[in-house]
Tab-separated table of C-alpha atoms in Angstrom:
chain	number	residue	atom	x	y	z
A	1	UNK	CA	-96.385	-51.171	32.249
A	2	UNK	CA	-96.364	-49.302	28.777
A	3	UNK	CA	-94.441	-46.789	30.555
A	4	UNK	CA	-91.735	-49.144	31.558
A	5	UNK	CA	-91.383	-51.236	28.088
A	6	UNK	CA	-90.654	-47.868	26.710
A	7	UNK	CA	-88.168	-46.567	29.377
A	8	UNK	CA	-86.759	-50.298	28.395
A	9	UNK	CA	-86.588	-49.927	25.201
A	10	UNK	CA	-84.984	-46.040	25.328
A	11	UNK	CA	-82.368	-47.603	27.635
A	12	UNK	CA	-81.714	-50.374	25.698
A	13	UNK	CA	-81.166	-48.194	22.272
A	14	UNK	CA	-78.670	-46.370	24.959
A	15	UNK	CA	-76.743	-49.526	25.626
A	16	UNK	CA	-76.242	-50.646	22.069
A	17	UNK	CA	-75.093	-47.052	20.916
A	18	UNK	CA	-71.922	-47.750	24.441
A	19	UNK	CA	-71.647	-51.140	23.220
A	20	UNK	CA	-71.128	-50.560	19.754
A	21	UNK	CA	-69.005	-47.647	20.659
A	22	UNK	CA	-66.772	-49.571	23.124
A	23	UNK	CA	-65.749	-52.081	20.921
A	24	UNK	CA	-64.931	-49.398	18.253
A	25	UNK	CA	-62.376	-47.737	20.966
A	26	UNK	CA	-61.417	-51.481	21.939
A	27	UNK	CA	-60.715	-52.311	18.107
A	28	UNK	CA	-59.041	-48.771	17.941
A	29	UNK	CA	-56.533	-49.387	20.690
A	30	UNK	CA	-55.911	-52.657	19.068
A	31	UNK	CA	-55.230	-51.211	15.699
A	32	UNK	CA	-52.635	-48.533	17.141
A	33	UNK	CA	-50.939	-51.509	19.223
A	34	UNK	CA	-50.064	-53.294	16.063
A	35	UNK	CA	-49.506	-50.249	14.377
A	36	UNK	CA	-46.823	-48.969	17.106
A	37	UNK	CA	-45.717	-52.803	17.573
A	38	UNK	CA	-44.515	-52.651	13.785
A	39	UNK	CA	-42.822	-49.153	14.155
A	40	UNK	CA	-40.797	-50.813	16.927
A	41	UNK	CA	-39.547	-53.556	15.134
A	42	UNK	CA	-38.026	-51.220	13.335
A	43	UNK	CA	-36.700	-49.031	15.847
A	44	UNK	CA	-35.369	-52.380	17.323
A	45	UNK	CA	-33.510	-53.236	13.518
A	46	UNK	CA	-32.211	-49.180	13.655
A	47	UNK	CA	-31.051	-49.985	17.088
A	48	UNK	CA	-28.483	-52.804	16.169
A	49	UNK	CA	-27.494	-50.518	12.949
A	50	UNK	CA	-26.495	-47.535	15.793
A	51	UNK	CA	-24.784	-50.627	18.027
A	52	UNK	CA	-22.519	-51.311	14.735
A	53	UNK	CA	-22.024	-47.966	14.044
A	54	UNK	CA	-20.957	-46.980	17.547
A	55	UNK	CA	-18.238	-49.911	17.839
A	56	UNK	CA	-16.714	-49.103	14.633
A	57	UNK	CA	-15.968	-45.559	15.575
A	58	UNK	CA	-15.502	-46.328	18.652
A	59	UNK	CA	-12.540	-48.232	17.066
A	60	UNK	CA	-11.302	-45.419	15.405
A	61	UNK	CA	-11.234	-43.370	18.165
A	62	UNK	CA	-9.284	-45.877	20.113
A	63	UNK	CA	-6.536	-46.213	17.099
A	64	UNK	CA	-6.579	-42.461	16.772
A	65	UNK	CA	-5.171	-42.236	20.656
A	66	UNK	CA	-2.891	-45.424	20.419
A	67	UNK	CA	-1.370	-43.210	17.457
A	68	UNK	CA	-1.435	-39.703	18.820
A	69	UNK	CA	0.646	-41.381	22.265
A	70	UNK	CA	3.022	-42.969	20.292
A	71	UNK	CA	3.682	-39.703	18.144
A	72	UNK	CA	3.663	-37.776	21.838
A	73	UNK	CA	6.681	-40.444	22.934
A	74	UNK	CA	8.406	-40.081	19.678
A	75	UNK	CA	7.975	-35.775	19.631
A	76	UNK	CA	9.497	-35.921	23.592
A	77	UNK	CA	12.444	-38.411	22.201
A	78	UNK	CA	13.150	-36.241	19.057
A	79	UNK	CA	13.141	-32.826	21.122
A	80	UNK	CA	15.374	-34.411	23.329
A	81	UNK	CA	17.425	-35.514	20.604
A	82	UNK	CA	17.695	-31.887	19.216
A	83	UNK	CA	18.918	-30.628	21.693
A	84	UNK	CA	21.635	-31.989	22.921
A	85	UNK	CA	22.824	-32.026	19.354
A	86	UNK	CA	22.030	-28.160	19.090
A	87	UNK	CA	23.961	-27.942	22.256
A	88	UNK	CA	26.827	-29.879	21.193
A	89	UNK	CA	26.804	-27.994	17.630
A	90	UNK	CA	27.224	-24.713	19.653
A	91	UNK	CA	29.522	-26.172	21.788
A	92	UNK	CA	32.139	-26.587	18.796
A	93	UNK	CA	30.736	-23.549	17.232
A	94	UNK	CA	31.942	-21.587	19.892
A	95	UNK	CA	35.227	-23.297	20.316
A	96	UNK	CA	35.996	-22.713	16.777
A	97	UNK	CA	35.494	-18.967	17.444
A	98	UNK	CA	37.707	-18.997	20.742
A	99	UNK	CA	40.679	-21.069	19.483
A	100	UNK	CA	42.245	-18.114	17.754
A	101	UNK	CA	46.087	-18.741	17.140
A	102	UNK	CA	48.852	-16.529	15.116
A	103	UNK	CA	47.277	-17.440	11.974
A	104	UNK	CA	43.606	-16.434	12.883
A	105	UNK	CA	45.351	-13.037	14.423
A	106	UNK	CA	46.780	-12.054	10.997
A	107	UNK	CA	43.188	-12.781	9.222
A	108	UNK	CA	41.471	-10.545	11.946
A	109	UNK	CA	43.848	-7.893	11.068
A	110	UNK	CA	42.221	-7.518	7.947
A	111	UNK	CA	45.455	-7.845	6.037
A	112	UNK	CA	44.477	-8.551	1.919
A	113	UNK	CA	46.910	-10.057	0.587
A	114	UNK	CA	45.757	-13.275	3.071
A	115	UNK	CA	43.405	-15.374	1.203
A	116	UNK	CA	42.099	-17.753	4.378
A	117	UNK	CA	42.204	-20.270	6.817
A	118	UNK	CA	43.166	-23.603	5.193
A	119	UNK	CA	40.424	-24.921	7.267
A	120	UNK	CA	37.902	-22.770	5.657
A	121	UNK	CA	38.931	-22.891	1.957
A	122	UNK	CA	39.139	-26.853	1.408
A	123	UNK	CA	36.415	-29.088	0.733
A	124	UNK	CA	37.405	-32.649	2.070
A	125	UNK	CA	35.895	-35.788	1.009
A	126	UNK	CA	33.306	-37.041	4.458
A	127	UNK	CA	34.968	-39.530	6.530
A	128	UNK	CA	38.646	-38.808	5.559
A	129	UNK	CA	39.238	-35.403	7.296
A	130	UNK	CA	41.643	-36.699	10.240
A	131	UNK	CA	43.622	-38.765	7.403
A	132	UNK	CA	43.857	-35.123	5.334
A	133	UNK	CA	45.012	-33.255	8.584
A	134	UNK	CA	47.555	-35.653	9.510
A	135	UNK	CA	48.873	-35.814	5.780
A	136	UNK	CA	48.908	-32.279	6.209
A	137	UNK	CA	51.121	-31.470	9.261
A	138	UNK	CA	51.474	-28.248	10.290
A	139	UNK	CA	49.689	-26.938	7.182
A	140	UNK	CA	46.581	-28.288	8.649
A	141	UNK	CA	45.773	-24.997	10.627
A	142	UNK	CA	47.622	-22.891	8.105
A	143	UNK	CA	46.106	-19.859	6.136
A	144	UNK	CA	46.753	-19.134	3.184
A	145	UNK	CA	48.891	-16.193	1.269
A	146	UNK	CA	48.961	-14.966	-2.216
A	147	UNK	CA	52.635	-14.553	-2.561
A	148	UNK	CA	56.007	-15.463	-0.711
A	149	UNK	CA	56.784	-11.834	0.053
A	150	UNK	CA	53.375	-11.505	1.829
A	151	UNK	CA	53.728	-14.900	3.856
A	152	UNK	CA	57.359	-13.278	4.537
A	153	UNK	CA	55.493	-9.881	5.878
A	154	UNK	CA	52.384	-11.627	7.864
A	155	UNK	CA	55.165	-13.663	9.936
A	156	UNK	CA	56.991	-10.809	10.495
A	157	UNK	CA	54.154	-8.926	12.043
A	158	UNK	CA	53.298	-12.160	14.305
A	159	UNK	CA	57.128	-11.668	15.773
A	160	UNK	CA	56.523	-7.920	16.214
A	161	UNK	CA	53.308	-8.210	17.969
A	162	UNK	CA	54.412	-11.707	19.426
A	163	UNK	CA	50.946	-13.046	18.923
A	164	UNK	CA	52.445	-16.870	18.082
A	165	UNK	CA	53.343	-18.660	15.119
A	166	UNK	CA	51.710	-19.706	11.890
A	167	UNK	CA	51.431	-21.553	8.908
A	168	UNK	CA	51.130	-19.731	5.435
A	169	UNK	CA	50.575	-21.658	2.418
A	170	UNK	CA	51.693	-19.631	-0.784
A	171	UNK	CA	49.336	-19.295	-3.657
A	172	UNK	CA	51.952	-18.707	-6.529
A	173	UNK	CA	53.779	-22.328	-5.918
A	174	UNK	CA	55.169	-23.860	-8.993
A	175	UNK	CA	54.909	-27.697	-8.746
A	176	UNK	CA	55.862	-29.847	-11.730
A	177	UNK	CA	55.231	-33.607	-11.996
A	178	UNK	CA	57.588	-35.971	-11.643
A	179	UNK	CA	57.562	-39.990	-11.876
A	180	UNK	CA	55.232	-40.575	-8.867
A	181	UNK	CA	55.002	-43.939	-7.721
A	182	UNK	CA	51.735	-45.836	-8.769
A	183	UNK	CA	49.336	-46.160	-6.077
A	184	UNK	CA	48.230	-49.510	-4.999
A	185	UNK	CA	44.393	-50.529	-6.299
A	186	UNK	CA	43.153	-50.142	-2.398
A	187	UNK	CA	44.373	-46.804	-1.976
A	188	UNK	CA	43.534	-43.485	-3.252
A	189	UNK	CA	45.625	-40.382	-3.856
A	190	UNK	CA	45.256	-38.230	-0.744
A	191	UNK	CA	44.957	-34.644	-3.223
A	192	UNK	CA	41.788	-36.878	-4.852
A	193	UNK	CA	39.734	-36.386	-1.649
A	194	UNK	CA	40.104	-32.738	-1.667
A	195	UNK	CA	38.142	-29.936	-3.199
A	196	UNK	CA	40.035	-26.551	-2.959
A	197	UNK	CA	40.502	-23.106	-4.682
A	198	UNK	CA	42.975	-23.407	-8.104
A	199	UNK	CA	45.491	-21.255	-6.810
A	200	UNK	CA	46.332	-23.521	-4.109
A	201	UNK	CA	46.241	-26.630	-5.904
A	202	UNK	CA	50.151	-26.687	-6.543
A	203	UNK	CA	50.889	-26.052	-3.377
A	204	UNK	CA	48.950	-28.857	-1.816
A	205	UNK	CA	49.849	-31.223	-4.616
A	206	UNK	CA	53.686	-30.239	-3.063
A	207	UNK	CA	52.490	-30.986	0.626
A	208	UNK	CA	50.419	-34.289	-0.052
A	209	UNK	CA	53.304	-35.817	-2.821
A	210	UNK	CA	53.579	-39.184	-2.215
A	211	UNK	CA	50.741	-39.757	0.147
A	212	UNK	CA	47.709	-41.994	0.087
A	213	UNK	CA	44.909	-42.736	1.895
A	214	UNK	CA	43.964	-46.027	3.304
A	215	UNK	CA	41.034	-47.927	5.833
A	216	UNK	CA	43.554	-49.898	8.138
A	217	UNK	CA	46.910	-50.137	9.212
A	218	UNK	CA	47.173	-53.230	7.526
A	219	UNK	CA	46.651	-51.708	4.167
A	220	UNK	CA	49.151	-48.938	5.111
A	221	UNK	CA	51.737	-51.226	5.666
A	222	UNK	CA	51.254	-53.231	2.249
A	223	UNK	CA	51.267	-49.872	0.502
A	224	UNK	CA	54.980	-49.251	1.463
A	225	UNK	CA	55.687	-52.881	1.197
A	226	UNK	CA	54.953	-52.180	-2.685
A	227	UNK	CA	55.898	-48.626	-2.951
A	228	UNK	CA	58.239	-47.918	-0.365
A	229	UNK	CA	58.672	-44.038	-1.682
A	230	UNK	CA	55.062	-43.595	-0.470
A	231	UNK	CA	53.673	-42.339	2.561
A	232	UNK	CA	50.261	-44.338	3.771
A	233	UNK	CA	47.800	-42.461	5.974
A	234	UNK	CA	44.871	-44.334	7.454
A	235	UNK	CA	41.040	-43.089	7.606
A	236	UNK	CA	41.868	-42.585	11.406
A	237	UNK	CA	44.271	-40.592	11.542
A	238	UNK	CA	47.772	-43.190	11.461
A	239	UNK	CA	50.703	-42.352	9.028
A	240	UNK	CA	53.007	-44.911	8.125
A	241	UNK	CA	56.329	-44.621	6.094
A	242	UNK	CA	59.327	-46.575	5.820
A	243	UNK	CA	61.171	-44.426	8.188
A	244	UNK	CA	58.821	-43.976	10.932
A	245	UNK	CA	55.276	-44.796	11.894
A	246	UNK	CA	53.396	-42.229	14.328
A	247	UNK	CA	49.221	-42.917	15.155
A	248	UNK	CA	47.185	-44.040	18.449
A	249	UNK	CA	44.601	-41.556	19.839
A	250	UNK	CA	44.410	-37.940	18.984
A	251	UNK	CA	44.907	-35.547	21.862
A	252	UNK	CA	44.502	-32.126	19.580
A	253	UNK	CA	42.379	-31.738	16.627
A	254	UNK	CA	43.423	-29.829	13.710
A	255	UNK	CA	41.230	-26.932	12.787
A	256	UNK	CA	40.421	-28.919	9.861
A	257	UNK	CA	38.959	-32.051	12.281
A	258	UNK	CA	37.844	-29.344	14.614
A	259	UNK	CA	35.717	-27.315	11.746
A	260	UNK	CA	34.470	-30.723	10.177
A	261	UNK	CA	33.284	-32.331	13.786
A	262	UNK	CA	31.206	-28.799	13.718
A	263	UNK	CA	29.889	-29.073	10.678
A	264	UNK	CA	28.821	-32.854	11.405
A	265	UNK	CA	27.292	-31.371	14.452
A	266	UNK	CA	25.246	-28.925	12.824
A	267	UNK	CA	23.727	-31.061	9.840
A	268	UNK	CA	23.096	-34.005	12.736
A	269	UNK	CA	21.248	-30.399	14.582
A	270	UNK	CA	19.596	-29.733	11.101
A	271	UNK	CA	18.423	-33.582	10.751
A	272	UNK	CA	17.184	-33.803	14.579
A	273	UNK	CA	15.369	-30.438	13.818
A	274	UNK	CA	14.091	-31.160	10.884
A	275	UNK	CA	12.893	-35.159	11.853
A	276	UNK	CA	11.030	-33.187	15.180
A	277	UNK	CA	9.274	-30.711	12.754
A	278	UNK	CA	7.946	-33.772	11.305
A	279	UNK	CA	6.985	-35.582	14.130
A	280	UNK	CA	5.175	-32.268	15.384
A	281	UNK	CA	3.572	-32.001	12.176
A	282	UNK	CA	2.628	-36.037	12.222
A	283	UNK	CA	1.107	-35.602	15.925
A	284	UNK	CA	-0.846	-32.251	14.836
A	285	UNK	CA	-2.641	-34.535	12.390
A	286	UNK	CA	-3.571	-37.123	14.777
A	287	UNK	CA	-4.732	-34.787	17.767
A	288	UNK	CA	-7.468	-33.554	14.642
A	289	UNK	CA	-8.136	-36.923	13.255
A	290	UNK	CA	-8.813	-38.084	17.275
A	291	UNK	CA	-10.703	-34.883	17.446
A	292	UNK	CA	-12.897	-35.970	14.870
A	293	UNK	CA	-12.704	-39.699	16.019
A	294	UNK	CA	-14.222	-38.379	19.362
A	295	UNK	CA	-16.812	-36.485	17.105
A	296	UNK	CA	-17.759	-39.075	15.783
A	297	UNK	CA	-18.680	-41.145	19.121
A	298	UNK	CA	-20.171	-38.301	20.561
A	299	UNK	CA	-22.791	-38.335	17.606
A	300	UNK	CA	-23.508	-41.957	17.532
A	301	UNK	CA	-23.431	-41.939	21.088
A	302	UNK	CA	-26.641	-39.175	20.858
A	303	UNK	CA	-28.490	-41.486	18.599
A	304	UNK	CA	-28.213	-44.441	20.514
A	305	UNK	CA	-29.399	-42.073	23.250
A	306	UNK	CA	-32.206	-41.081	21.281
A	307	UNK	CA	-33.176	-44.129	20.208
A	308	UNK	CA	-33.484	-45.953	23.599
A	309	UNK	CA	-36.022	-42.849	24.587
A	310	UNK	CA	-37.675	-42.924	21.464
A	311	UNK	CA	-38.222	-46.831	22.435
A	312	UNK	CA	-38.904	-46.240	25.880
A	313	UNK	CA	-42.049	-43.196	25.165
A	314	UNK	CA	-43.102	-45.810	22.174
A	315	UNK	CA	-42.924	-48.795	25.120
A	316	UNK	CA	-44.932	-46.725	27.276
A	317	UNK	CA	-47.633	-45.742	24.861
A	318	UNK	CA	-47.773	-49.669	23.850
A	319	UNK	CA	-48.394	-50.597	27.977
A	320	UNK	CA	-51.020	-47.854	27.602
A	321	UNK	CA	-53.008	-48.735	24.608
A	322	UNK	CA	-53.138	-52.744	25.858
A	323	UNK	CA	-54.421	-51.065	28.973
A	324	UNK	CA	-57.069	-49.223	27.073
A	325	UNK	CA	-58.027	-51.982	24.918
A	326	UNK	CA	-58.301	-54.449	27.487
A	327	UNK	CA	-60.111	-52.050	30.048
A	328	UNK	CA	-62.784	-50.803	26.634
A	329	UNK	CA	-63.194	-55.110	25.583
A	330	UNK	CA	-64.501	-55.512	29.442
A	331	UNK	CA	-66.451	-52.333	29.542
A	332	UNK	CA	-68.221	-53.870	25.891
A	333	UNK	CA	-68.699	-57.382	27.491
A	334	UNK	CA	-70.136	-55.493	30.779
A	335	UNK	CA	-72.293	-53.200	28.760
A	336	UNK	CA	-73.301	-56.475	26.802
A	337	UNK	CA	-74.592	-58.023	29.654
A	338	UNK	CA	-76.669	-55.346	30.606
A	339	UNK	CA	-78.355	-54.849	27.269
A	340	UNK	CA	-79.237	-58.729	27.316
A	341	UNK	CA	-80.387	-58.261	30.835
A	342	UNK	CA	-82.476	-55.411	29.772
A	343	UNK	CA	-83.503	-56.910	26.807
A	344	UNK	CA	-84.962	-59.736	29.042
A	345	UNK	CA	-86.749	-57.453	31.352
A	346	UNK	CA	-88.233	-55.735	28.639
A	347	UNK	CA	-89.756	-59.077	27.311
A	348	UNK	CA	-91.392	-59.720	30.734
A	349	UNK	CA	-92.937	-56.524	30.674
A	350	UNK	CA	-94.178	-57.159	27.764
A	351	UNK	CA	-95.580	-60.182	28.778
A	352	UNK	CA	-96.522	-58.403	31.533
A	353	UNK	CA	-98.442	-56.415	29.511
A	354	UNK	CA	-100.021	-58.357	26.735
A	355	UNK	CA	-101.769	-60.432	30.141
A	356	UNK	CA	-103.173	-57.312	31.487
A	357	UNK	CA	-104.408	-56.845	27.859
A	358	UNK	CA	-106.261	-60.108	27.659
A	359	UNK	CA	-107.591	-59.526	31.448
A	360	UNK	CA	-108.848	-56.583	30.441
A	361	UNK	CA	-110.419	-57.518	27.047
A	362	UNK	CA	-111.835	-59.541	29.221
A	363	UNK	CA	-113.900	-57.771	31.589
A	364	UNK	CA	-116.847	-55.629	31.024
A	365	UNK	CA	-116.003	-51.747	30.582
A	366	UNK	CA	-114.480	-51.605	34.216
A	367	UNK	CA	-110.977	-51.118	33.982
A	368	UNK	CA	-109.108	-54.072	36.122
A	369	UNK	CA	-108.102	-53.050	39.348
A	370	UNK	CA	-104.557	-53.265	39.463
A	371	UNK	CA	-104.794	-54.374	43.436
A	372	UNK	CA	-106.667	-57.510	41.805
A	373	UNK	CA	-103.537	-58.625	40.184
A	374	UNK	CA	-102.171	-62.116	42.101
A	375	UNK	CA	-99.450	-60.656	44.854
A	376	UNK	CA	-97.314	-62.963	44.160
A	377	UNK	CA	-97.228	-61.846	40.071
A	378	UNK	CA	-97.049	-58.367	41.725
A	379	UNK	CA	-93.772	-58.985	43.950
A	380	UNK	CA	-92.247	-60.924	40.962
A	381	UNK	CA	-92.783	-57.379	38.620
A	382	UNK	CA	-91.345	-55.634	41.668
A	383	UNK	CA	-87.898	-57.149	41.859
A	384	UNK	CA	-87.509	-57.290	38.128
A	385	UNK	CA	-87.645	-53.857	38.315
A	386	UNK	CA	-85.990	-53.502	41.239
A	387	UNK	CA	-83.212	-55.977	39.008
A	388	UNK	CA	-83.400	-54.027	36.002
A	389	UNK	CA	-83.118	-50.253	38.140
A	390	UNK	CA	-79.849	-51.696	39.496
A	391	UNK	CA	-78.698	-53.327	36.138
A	392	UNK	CA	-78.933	-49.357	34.170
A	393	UNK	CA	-77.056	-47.956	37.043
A	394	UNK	CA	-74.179	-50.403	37.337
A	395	UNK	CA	-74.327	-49.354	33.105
A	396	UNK	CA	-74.251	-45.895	33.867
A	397	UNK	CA	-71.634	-46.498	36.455
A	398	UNK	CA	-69.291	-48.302	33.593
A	399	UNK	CA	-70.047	-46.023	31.111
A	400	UNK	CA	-68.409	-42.767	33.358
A	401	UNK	CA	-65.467	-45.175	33.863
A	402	UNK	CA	-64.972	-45.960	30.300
A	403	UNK	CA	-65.011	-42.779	29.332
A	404	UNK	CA	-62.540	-41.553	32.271
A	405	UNK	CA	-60.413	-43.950	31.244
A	406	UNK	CA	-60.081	-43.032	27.624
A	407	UNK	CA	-59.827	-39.203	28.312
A	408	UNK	CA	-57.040	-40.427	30.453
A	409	UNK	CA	-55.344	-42.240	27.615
A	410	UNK	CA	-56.359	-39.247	25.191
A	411	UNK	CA	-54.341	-36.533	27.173
């Protein structure tokens, strides 16, 4: 029986020690539960600041392309633009260089005392070149000579070599002012609206005496109602006088119209060329700030990404640690019940004992025969032990599982 109280009592020590030590894993557990429960509130906080975050450059991104395919439209439309006008600008190029007649043979020949093509040497005021060449005449595709003698001596060579006729306006023209009729307020002077060299001035002055320029007809016809000595010659092209009135459309250009229509077409070229190179430059600055929109989504993308695994391992480990606690709280309450069980087996031992004590105080000197003892005291001793054997193995049993459980956890 002595035997027995103290295998009780050694087991009993046993189960405390698992008790106490189960709850201390079970309130461990616990503690890391609400520990990881706080750190994923704020994972959960971080995850709305990556939502925001994502949608606003998300939004940039989206702008960025909206922009870079309306520069792509506008960089198609402009290249398309430039070239037809470079096309058409070579176009009139080229038929300036082909339409070669008497006066452009005698400049190719290289002859000095020829000063230029008319066409070449005058500066005329934008807008008002057909008036100028009509006002003009002939003289509109002249060139120009530095002296009578050599006008006399250039024609002479286009009869020889009977390369056509031409025009020579003479540098050394006298021209002396006479009374001029005033022009009307809503004309101009047509000599005003040119720019040329000085020693051509008095013979132009000769050619365009008497002439203005006007917008309309209408205007053209007042002017010789008021001045009929004047000759009226409107923006497009119409002369008027009080002898005869020619205008309508224009079947031949002068090379004067024909060199300004270039001209127009090359600075339109130059504009078109020069509005593309913008538009190029524009769209190279959106492909890199969509570049760098798309950057940007691609990094907030990979936090979000990281975030939701970072939440899912910290969800796991949460599912594990309530698994651990729970499973370590039952393995204390089990161990528990087996200490108290054992604890109550111990105390009928020792009642156990404490009779057999007093029995054998008792008697003589003979030690009591144990087969003496009442049977049915005897079978009751049995199955408590038989109770309390099968109570430490069921604890030994949940004590291996307990601690298979939390290695488990542990790795």
């Amino acid at each position: 029986a002595k035997s027995r109280i103290e295998a009780r009592a050694s087991e009993a020590t046993r189960l405390e020690v698992e008790v106490r030590e189960a709850r201390e894993r079970a309130e461990k557990s616990k503690s890391e539960y609400l520990s990881l429960e706080s750190q994923i509130a704020g994972l959960n906080a971080g995850e709305k600041g990556l939502d925001s975050q994502h949608e606003q450059v998300a939004k940039e991104l989206q702008l960025a392309q909206i922009k870079v395919s309306e520069l792509e439209t506008k960089s198609h439309e402009a290249s398309r633009t430039k070239a037809a006008l470079t096309a058409r600008a070579e176009a009139l190029e080229q038929s300036l260089l082909e339409e070669i007649d008497g006066g452009e043979s005698l400049l190719k020949s290289g002859d000095d005392s020829l000063i230029g093509s008319l066409a070449s040497l005058l500066r005329i005021e934008n807008g008002w070149e057909s008036a100028i060449a009509v006002a003009l005449g002939d003289a509109a595709n002249a060139i120009a000579a530095k002296s009578v003698n050599d006008a006399i001596r250039a024609v002479n060579k286009l009869k020889n070599n009977k390369t056509g006729r031409a025009a020579v306006l003479l540098a050394d023209t006298l021209y002396e002012q006479n009374n001029a009729p005033a022009v009307p307020p809503f004309s101009r002077s047509a000599i005003e609206l040119i720019n040329a060299p000085f020693e051509l001035q008095n013979a132009l002055k000769r050619l365009l005496k008497d002439t203005v320029v006007v917008e309309t007809l209408e205007d053209a016809q007042e002017v010789i109602r008021l001045q009929p000595r004047l000759t009226a010659v409107t923006r497009d092209g119409d002369k008027v006088t009080t002898y005869y009135v020619i205008g309508g459309t224009v079947n031949a250009r002068s090379r004067i119209e024909a060199k300004a229509n270039a001209e127009k077409a090359a600075q339109e070229r130059d504009q078109a060329s020069a509005v593309s190179d913008q538009i190029k430059f524009e769209l190279q600055n959106a492909r890199e700030e969509q570049k760098r929109a798309q950057e940007k989504v691609d990094a907030a993308l990979a936090l979000l990404y990281e975030s939701d695994a970072e939440l899912a391992a910290i969800a796991e480990k949460l599912a594990a640690l309530g698994e651990q606690s729970r499973s370590s709280q039952a393995e204390a309450e089990r161990l528990d019940s087996l200490l108290r069980a054992s604890h109550t087996a111990r105390a009928d031992d020792e009642r156990v004992l404490r009779e057999l004590e007093l029995r054998l105080n008792d008697s003589d000197t003979e030690p009591v025969d144990e087969s003496l003892i009442d049977a049915t005291e005897l079978e009751r001793l049995r199955q408590l032990l038989e109770t309390t054997r099968a109570a430490e193995v069921d604890a030994r049993l949940a004590m291996r599982t307990a601690e298979a459980r939390l290695a488990a956890v542990v790795q």
